[in-house]
Amino acid sequence: LQGEFEEAIVAMRRAIESDAAERAAYDEAGGWQQVELKTRSLGQDFALLGRLYELAERPREAEAAYEQSFAMNPDLRVALDGLSRLTYADGRLGEAARWSMLLLERLPSHVRAMLIVAEHAQTIDRDGDAATWYRRAAETTTDPTLRQQAVYRLAWLLATSPVEAVRSGNAAREYAVWLVRDTGQASPYAFDALAAADAELGRFDDAIKAAELALQLAQQYELTDLAKAIEHRIEVYRAGEAWRDE
């Protein structure tokens, strides 16, 4: 299968070279309409090349091809989607958010792009914007996994944000309760969010109970880092304090 991708990449590069030569000929002859059409066609070619590089597990070359595609045809959503996905996977959240915003301008219902924009907003202390994007993602998606992800992040943000105007313990608890049910009471993250919401509401006994359930599940799934974080939060709740993400 890997060999088939490599063969397809070679063929696509040859097609791009041929199209580029045709565009140069049109340009020399002053055929601006043909140049424009060929340029947009090359944008599609580079988008396909980017996808082939992705399938061949060559992300750097895929990113370069998608950038070429975007330069030649900025309206191609497949190139923006690829750039958003690749830069996010590489840990470049700011770049991923920029590509995601461009993608959302062309495809407002793209839920994964919403989640990336929301996550970036949190890192630059724009929790209100993050909450808006998480809420929009939760309301837009038809994918159960993406909805759970969006609801979890929204519940957690509403319960733990350092920005008082963003926090809403009641709303956070509603989302967390839904998440606990939707995950079949099997997600440590759902119970962790419920505990944070209860603590925000001053219901510390309930917060401790939910956090202890979250801890049991985290230990069961061998989520060591999460388990340690929950243990710390339990001590905070026992001290009669809500959790804040600083």
Tab-separated table of C-alpha atoms in Angstrom, residues 3 11 13 32 100 102 110 152 186 191 198 212 223:
chain	number	residue	atom	x	y	z
A	3	GLY	CA	4.388	1.717	-2.547
A	11	ALA	CA	2.427	10.614	-11.055
A	13	ARG	CA	4.134	15.550	-9.397
A	32	TRP	CA	-4.743	35.690	-18.569
A	100	SER	CA	-8.908	26.807	11.319
A	102	LEU	CA	-9.808	30.544	7.537
A	110	HIS	CA	-16.445	22.441	10.687
A	152	TYR	CA	-16.436	18.154	28.437
A	186	ALA	CA	-17.537	5.208	32.538
A	191	PHE	CA	-16.892	12.746	36.736
A	198	ASP	CA	-20.185	20.860	42.251
A	212	GLU	CA	-13.435	9.851	44.010
A	223	LEU	CA	-4.374	7.173	33.440
